[in-house]
PDB file of C-alpha atoms and ligand atoms in Angstrom:
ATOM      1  CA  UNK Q  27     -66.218-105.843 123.622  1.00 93.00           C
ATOM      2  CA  UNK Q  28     -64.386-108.353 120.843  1.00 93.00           C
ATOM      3  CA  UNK Q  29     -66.973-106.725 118.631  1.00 94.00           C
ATOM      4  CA  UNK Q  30     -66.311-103.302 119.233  1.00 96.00           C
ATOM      5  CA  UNK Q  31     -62.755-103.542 119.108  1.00 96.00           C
ATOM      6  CA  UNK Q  32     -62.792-104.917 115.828  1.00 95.00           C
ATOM      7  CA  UNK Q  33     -65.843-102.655 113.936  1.00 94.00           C
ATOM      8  CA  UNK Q  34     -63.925 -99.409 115.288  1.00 94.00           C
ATOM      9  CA  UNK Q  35     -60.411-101.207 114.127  1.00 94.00           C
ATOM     10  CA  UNK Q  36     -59.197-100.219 117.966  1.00 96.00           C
ATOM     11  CA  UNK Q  37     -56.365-102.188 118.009  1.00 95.00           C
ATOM     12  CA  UNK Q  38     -54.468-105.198 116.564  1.00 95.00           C
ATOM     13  CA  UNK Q  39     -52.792-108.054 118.825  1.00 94.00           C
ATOM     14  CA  UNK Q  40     -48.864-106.472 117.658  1.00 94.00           C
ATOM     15  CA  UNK Q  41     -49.200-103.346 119.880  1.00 96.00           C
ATOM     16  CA  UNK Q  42     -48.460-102.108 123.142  1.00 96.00           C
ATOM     17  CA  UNK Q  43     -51.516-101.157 124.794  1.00 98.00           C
ATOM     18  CA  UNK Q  44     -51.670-100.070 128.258  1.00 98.00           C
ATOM     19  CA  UNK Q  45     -54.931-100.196 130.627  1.00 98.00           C
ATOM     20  CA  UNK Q  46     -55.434 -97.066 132.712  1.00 98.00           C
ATOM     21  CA  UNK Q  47     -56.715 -99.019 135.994  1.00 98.00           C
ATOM     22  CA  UNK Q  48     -57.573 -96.873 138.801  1.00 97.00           C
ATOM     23  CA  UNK Q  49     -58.616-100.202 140.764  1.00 97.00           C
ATOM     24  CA  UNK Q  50     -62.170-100.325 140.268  1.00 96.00           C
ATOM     25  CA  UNK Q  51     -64.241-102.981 138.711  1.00 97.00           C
ATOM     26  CA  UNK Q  52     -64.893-101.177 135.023  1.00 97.00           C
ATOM     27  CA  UNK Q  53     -60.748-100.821 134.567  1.00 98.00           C
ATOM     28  CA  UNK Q  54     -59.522-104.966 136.107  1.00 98.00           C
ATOM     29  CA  UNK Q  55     -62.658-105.575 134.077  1.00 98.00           C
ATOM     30  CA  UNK Q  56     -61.435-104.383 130.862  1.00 98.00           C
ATOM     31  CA  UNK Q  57     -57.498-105.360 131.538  1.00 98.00           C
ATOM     32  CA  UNK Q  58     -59.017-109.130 132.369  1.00 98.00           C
ATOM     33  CA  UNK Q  59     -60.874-109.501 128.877  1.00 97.00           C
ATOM     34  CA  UNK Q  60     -57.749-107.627 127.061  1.00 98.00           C
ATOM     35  CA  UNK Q  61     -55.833-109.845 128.531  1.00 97.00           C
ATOM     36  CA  UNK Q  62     -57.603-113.398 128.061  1.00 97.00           C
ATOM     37  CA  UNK Q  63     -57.754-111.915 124.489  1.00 96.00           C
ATOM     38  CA  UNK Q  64     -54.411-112.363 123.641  1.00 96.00           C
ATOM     39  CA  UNK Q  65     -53.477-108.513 123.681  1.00 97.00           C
ATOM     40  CA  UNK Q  66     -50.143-107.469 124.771  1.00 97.00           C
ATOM     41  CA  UNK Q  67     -51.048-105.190 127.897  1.00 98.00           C
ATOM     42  CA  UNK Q  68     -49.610-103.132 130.821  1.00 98.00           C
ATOM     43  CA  UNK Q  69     -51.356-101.591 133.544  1.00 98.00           C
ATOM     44  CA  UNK Q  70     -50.741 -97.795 134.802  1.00 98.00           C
ATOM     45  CA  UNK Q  71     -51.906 -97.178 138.294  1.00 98.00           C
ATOM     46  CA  UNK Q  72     -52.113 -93.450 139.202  1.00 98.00           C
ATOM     47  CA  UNK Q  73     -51.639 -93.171 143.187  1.00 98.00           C
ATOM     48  CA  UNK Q  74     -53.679 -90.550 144.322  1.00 98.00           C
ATOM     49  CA  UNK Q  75     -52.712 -90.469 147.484  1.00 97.00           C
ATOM     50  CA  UNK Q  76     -56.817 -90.303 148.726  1.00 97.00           C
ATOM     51  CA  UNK Q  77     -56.002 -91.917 152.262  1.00 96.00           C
ATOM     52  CA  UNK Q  78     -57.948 -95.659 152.568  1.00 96.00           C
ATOM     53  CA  UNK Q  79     -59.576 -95.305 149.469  1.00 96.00           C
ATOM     54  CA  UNK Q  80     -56.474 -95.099 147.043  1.00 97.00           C
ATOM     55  CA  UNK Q  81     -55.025 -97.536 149.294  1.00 97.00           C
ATOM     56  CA  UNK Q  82     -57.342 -99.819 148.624  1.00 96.00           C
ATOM     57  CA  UNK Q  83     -57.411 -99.492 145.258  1.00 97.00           C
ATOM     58  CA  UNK Q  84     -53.380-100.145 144.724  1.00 97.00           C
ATOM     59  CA  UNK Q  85     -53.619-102.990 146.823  1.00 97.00           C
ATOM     60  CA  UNK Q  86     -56.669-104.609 145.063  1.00 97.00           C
ATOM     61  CA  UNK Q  87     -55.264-103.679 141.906  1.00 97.00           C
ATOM     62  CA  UNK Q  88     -51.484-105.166 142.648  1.00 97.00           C
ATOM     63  CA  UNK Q  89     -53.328-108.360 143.993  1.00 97.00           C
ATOM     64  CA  UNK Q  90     -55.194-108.817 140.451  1.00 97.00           C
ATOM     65  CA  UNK Q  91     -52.097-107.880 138.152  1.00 98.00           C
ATOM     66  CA  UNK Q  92     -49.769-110.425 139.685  1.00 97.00           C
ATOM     67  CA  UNK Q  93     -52.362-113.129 139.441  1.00 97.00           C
ATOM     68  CA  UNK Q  94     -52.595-112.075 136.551  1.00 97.00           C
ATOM     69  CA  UNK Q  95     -49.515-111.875 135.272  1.00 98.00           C
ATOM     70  CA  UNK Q  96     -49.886-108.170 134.184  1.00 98.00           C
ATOM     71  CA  UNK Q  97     -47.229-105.882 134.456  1.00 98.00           C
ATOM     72  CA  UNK Q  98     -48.187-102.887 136.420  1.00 98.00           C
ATOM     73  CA  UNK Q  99     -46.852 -99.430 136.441  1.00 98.00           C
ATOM     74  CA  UNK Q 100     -47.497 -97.585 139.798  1.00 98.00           C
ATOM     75  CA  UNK Q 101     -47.011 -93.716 139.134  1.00 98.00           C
ATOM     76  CA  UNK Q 102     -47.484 -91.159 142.067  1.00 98.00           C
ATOM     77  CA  UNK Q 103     -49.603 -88.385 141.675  1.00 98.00           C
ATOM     78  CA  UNK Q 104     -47.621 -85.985 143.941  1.00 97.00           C
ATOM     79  CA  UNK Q 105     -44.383 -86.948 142.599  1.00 97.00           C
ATOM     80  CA  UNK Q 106     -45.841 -85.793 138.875  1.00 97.00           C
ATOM     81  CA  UNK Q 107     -47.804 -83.141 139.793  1.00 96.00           C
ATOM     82  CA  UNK Q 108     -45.747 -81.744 142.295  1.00 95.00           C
ATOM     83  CA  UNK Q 109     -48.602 -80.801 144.882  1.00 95.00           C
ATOM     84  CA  UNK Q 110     -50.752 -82.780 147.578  1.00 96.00           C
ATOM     85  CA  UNK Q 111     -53.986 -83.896 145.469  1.00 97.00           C
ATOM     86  CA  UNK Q 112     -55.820 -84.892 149.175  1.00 97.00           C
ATOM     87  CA  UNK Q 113     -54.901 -81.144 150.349  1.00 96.00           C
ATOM     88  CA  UNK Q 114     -56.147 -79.252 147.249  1.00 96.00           C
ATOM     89  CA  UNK Q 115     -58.975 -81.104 147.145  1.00 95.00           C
ATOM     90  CA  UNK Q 116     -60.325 -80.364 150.485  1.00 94.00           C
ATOM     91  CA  UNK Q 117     -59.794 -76.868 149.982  1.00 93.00           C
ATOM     92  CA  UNK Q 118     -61.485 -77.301 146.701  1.00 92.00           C
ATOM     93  CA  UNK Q 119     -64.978 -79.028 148.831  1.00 91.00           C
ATOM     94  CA  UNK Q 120     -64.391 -75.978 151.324  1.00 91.00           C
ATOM     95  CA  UNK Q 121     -64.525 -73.716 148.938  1.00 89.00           C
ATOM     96  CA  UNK Q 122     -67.534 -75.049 147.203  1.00 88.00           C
ATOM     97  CA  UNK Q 123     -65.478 -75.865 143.904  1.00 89.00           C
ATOM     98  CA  UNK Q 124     -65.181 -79.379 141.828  1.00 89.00           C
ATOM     99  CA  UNK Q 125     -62.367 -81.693 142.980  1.00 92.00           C
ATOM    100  CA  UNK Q 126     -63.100 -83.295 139.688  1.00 92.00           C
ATOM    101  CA  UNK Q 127     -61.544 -80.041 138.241  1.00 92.00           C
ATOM    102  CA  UNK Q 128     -58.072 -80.327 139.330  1.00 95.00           C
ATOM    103  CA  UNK Q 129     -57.850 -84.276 139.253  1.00 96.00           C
ATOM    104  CA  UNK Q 130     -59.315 -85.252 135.594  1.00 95.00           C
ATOM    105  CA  UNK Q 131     -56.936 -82.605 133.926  1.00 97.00           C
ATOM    106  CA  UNK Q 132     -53.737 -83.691 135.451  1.00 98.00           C
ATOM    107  CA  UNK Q 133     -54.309 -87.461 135.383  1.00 98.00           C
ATOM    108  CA  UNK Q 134     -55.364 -87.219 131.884  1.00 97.00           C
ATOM    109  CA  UNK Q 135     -52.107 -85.103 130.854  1.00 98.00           C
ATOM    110  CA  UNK Q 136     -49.870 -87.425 133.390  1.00 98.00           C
ATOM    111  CA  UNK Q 137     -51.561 -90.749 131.134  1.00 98.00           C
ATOM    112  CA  UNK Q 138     -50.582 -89.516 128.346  1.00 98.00           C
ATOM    113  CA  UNK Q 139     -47.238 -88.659 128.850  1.00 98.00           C
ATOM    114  CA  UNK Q 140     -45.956 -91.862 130.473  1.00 98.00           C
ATOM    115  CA  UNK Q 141     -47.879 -93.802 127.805  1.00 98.00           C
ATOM    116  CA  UNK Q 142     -46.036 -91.718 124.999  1.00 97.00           C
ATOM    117  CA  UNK Q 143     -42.724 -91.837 127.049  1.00 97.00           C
ATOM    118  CA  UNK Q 144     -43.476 -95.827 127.518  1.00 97.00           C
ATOM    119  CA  UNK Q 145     -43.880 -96.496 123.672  1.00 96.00           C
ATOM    120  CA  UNK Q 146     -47.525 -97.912 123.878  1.00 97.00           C
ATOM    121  CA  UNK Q 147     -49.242 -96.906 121.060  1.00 95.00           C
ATOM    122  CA  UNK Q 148     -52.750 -96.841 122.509  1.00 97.00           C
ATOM    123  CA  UNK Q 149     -54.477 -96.360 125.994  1.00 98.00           C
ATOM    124  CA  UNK Q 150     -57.498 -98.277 126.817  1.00 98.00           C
ATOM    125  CA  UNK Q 151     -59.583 -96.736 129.236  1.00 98.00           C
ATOM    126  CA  UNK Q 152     -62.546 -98.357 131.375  1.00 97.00           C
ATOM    127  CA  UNK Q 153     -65.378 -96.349 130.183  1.00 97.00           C
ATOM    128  CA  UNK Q 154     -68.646 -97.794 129.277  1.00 97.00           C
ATOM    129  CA  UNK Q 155     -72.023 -97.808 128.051  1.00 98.00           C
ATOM    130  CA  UNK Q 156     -73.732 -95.378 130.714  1.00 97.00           C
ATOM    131  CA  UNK Q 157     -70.953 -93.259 131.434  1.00 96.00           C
ATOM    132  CA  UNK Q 158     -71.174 -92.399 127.714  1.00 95.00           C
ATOM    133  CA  UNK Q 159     -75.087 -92.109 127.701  1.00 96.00           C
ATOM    134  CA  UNK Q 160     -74.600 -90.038 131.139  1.00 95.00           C
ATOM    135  CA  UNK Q 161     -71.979 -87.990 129.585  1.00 92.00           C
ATOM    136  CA  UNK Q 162     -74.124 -87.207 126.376  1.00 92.00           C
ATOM    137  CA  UNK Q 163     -77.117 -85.783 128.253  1.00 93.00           C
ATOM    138  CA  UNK Q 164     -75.194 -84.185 130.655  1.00 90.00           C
ATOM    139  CA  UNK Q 165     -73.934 -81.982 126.947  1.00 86.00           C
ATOM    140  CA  UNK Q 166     -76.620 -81.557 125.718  1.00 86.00           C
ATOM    141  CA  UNK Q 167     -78.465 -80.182 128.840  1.00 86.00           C
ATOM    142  CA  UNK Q 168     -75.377 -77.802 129.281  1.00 80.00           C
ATOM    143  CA  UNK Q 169     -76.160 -76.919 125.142  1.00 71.00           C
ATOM    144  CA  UNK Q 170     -72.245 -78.003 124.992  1.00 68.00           C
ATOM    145  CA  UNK Q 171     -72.431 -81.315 123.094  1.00 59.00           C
ATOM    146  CA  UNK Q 172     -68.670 -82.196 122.444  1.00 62.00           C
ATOM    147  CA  UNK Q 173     -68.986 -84.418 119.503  1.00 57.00           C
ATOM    148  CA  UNK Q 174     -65.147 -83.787 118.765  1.00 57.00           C
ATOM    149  CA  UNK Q 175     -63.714 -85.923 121.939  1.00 66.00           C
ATOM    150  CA  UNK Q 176     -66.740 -88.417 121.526  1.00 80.00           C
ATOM    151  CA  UNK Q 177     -66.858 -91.856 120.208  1.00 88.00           C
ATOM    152  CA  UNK Q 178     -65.143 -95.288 120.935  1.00 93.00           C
ATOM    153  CA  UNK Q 179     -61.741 -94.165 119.862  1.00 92.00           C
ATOM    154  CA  UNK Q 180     -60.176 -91.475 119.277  1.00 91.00           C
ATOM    155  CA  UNK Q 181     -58.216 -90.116 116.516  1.00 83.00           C
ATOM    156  CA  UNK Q 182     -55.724 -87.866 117.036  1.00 86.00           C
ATOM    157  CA  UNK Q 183     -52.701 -86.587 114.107  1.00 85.00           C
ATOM    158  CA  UNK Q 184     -49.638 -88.296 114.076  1.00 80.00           C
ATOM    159  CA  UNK Q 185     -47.081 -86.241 115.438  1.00 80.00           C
ATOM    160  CA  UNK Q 186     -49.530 -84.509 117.567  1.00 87.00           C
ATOM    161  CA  UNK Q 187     -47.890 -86.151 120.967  1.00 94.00           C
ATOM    162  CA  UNK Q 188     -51.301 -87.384 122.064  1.00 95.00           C
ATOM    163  CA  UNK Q 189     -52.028 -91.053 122.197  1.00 97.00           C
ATOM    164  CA  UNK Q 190     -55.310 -92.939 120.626  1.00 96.00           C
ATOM    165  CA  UNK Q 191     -57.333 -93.346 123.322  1.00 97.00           C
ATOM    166  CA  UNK Q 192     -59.572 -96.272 122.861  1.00 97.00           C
ATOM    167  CA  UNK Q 193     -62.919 -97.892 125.295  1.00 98.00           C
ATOM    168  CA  UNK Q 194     -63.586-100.907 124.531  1.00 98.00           C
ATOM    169  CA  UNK Q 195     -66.422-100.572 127.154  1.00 98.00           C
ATOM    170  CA  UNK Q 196     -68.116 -98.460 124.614  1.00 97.00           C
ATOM    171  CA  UNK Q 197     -71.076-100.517 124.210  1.00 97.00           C
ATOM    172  CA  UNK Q 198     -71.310-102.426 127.351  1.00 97.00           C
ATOM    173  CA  UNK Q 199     -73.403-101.514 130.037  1.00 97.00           C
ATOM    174  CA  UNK Q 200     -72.495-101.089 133.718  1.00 96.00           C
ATOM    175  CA  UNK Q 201     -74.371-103.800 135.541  1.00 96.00           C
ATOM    176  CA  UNK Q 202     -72.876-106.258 132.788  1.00 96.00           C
ATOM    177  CA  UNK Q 203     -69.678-105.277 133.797  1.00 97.00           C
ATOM    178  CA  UNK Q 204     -70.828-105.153 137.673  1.00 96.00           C
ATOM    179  CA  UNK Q 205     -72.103-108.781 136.855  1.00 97.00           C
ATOM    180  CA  UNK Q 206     -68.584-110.182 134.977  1.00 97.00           C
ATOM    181  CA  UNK Q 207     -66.448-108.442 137.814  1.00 97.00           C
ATOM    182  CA  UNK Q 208     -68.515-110.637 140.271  1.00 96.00           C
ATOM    183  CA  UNK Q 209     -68.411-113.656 138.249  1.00 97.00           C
ATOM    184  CA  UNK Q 210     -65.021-113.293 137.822  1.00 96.00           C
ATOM    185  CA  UNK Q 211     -64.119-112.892 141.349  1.00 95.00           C
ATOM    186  CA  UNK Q 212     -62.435-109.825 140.650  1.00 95.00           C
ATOM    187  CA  UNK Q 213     -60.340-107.645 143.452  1.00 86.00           C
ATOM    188  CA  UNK Q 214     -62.481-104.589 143.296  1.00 93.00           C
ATOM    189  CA  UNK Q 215     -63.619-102.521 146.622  1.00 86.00           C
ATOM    190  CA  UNK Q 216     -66.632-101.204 144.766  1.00 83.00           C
ATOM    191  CA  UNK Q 217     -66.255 -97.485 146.970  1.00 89.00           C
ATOM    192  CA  UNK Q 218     -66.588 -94.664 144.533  1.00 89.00           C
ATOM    193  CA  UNK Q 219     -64.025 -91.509 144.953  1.00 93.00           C
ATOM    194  CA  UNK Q 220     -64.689 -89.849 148.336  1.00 92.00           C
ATOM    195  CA  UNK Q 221     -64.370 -86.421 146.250  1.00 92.00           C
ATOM    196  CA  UNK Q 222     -66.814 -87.706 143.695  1.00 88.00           C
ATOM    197  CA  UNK Q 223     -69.745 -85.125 144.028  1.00 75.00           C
ATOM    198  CA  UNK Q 224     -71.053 -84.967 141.039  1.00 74.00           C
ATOM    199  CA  UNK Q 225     -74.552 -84.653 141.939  1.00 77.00           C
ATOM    200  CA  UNK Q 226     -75.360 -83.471 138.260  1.00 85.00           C
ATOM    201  CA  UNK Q 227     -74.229 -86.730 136.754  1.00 89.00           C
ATOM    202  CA  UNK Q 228     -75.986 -89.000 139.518  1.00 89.00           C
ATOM    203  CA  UNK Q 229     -78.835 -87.411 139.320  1.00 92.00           C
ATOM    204  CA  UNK Q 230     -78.773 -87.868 135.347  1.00 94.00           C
ATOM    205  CA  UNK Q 231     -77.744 -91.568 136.410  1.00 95.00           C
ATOM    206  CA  UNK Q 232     -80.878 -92.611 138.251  1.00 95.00           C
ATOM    207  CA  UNK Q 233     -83.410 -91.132 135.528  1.00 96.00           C
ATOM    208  CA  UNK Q 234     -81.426 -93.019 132.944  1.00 97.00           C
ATOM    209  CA  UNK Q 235     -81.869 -95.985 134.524  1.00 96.00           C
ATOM    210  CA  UNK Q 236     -85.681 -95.533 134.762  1.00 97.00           C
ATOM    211  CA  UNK Q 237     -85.958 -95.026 131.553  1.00 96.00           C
ATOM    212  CA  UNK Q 238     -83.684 -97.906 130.691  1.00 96.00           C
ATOM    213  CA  UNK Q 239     -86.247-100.366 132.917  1.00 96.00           C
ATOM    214  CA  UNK Q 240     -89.004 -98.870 131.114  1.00 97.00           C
ATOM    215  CA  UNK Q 241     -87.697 -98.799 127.551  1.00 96.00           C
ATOM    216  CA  UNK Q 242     -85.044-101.693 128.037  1.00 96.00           C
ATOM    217  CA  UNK Q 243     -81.907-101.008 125.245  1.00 96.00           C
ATOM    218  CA  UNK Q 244     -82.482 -96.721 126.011  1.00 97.00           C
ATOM    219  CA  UNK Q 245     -79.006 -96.428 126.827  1.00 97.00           C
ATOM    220  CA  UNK Q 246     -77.233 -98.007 124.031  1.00 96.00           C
ATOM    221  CA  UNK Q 247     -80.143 -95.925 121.572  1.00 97.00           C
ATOM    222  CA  UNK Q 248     -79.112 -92.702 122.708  1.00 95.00           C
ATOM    223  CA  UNK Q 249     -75.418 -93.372 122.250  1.00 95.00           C
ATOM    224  CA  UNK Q 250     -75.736 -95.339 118.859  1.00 93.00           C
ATOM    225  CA  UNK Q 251     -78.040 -92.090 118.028  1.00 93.00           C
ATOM    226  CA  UNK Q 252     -75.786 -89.513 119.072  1.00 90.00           C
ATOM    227  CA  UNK Q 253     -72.684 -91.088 117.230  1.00 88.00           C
ATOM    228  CA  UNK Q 254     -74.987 -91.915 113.876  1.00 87.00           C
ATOM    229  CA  UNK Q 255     -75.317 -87.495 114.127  1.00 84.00           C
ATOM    230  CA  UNK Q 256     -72.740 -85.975 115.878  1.00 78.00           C
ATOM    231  CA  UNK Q 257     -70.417 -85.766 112.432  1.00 69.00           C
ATOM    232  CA  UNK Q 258     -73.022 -83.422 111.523  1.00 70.00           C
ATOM    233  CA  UNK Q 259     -72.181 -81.002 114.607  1.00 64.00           C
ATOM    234  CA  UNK Q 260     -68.446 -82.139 115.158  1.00 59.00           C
ATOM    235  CA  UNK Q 261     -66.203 -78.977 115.210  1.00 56.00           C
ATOM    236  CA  UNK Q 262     -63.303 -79.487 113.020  1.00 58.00           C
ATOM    237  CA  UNK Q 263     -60.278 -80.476 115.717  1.00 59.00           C
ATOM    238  CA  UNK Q 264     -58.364 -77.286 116.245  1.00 64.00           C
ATOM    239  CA  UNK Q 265     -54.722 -77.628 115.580  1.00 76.00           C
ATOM    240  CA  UNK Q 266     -53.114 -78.766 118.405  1.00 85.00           C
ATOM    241  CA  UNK Q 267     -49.805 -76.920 119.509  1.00 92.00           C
ATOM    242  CA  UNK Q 268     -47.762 -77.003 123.328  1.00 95.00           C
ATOM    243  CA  UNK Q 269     -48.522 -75.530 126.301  1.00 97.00           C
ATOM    244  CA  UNK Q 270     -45.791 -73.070 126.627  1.00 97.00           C
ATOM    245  CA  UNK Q 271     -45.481 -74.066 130.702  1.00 96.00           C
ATOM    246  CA  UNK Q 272     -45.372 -78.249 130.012  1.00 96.00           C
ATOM    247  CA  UNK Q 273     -44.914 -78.705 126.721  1.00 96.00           C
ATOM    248  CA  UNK Q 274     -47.658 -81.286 126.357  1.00 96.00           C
ATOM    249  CA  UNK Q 275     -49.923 -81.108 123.686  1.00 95.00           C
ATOM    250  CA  UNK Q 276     -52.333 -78.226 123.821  1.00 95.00           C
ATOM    251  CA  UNK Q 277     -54.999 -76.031 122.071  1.00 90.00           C
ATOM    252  CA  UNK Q 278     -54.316 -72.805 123.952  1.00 93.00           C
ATOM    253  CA  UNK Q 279     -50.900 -71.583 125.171  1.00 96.00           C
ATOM    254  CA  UNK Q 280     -51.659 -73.434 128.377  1.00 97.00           C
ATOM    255  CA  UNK Q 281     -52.789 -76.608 128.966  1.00 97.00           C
ATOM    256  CA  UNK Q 282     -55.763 -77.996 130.787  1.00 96.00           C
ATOM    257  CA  UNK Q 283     -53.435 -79.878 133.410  1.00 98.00           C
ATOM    258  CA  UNK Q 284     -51.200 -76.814 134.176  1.00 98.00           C
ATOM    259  CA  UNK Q 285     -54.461 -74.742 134.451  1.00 97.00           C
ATOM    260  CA  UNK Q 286     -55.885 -76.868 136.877  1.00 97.00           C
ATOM    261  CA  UNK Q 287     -52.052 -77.351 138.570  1.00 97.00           C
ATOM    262  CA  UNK Q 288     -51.741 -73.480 139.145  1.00 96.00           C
ATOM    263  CA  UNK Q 289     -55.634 -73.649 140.860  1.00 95.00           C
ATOM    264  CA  UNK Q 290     -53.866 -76.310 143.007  1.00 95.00           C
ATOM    265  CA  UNK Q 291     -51.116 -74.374 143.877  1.00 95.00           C
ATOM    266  CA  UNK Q 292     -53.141 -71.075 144.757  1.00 92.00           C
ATOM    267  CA  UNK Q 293     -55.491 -72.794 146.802  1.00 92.00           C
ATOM    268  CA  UNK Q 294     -52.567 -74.739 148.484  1.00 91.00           C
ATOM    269  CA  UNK Q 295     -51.128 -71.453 149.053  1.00 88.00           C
ATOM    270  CA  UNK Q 296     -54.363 -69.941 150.587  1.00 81.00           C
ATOM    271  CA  UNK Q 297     -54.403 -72.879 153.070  1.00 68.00           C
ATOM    272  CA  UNK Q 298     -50.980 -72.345 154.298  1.00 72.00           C
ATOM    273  CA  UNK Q 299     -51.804 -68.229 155.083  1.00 73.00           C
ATOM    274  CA  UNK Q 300     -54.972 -69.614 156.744  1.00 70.00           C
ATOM    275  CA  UNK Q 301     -52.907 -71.790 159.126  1.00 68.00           C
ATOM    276  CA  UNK Q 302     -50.210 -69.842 159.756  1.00 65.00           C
TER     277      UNK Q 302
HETATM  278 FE1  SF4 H   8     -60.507 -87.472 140.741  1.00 69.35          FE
HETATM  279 FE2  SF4 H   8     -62.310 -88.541 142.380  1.00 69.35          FE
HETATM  280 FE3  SF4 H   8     -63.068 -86.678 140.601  1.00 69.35          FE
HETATM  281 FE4  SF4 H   8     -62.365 -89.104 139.771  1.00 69.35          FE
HETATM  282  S1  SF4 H   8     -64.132 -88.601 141.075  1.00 69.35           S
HETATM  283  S2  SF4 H   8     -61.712 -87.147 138.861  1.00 69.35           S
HETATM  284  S3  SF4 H   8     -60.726 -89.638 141.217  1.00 69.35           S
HETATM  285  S4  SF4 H   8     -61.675 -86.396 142.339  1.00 69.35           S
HETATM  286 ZN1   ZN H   9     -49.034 -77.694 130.388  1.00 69.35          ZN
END
């Protein structure tokens, strides 16, 4: 990870960075090894109000910052958002649609803005070597491959309103990060998202890891591969203006997160008709 921070020049030891941790062992991973590293760092929790499983998570996650000595930030979904994220995404399973969909979008946008509104000038993220590889072939499957938002860091204009988002996890893969949570005796539940059913991405999972036990150092191939071409394919980065409902930054005249808000809100409403 010390390597990676310093080839992709992710950050320096004078700024604020601050550690998305949703509780799980990849984010109190990364905050641990920031941390012992001598970088200044803050935690942002993002309470998603999922019953025991987001529970859990804050708890764990309060438990490791104040041993820790890490400050944490505890933000509440519904307070940002405005709507019930455990109601809209039932409706969302009932109706056969991605929960992923309405949650990614607004956390992202809600991450952004606190960090920006914070003063950190980067947000490290918990991302790491087979989520990357997973998300790669999952592109180019879908003929989509999104060179522009991939890579260890990224590298958005100045006054743009976005902050560098950097993983330092780039290059490390999961079970090494499974095996330093353990070693470490970190507070991590180890339950993935009860709305996480992405059987796409699993499914991609598994064969990845068959190929990784038959060609050990796959993984990291296809990723140092793909980032060795994708300049080739990268779309320039459209000009990024704001979302005429937010004011966040956006491409189009809405953004992502007040797309997937306004889903929320008309499925929440459909519910409500249903019942009464
Ligand atoms: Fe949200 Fe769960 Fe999907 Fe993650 S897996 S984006 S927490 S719904
Ligand atoms: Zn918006």
């Amino acid at each position: 990870m010390k390597s990676t921070i310093e080839k992709y020049k992710m950050a320096s030891r004078k700024e604020k960075i601050l550690v998305a941790c949703s509780g799980g062992k990849d984010s109190t991973a990364l905050a641990l090894i920031l941390k012992k590293n001598g970088f200044a760092i803050e935690a942002l929790h993002i309470d998603l109000g999922l019953g025991e499983y987001s529970r859990n998570n804050r708890d764990n996650l309060a438990k490791f910052c104040k041993e820790n000595f890490i400050k944490l930030n505890l933000v509440n979904f519904r307070e940002e958002a405005g709507f019930s994220l455990l109601k809209a995404l039932d409706k969302c399973l009932e109706k056969g649609e991605s929960p992923c969909s309405i949650c990614g979008p607004v956390k992202k946008s809600i991450l952004n803005r606190k960090a920006r509104e914070m003063g950190f000038t980067k947000i490290a993220t918990g991302h790491n070597l087979d989520d990357e590889c997973q998300g790669i072939i999952m592109n180019i499957f879908r003929s989509s491959p999104s060179a522009s938002n991939f890579g260890p860091s990224s590298n958005p204009k100045k006054d743009s309103g976005l902050v560098t988002r950097i993983k330092p996890l780039f290059f490390c893969a999961e079970e090494d990060v499974r095996k330093y949570a353990r070693m470490q005796r970190l507070h991590v539940s180890g339950k993935i998202c009860p709305y996480s059913v992405n059987v796409y991405r699993r499914e991609i999972k598994n064969r990845l890891d068959v190929f990784e036990k038959k060609i050990p150092g796959a993984k990291n191939a296809i990723v140092k591969n793909f980032i060795s071409v994708s300049s080739r394919f990268c779309k320039k980065e459209r000009e990024l203006g704001r979302c005429l409902k937010c004011g966040e930054p956006s491409s189009g005249e809405t953004c992502m997160s007040c797309k997937a808000i306004c889903k929320a809100v008309s499925l929440l409403k459909e519910r409500r008709q249903r019942i009464k």
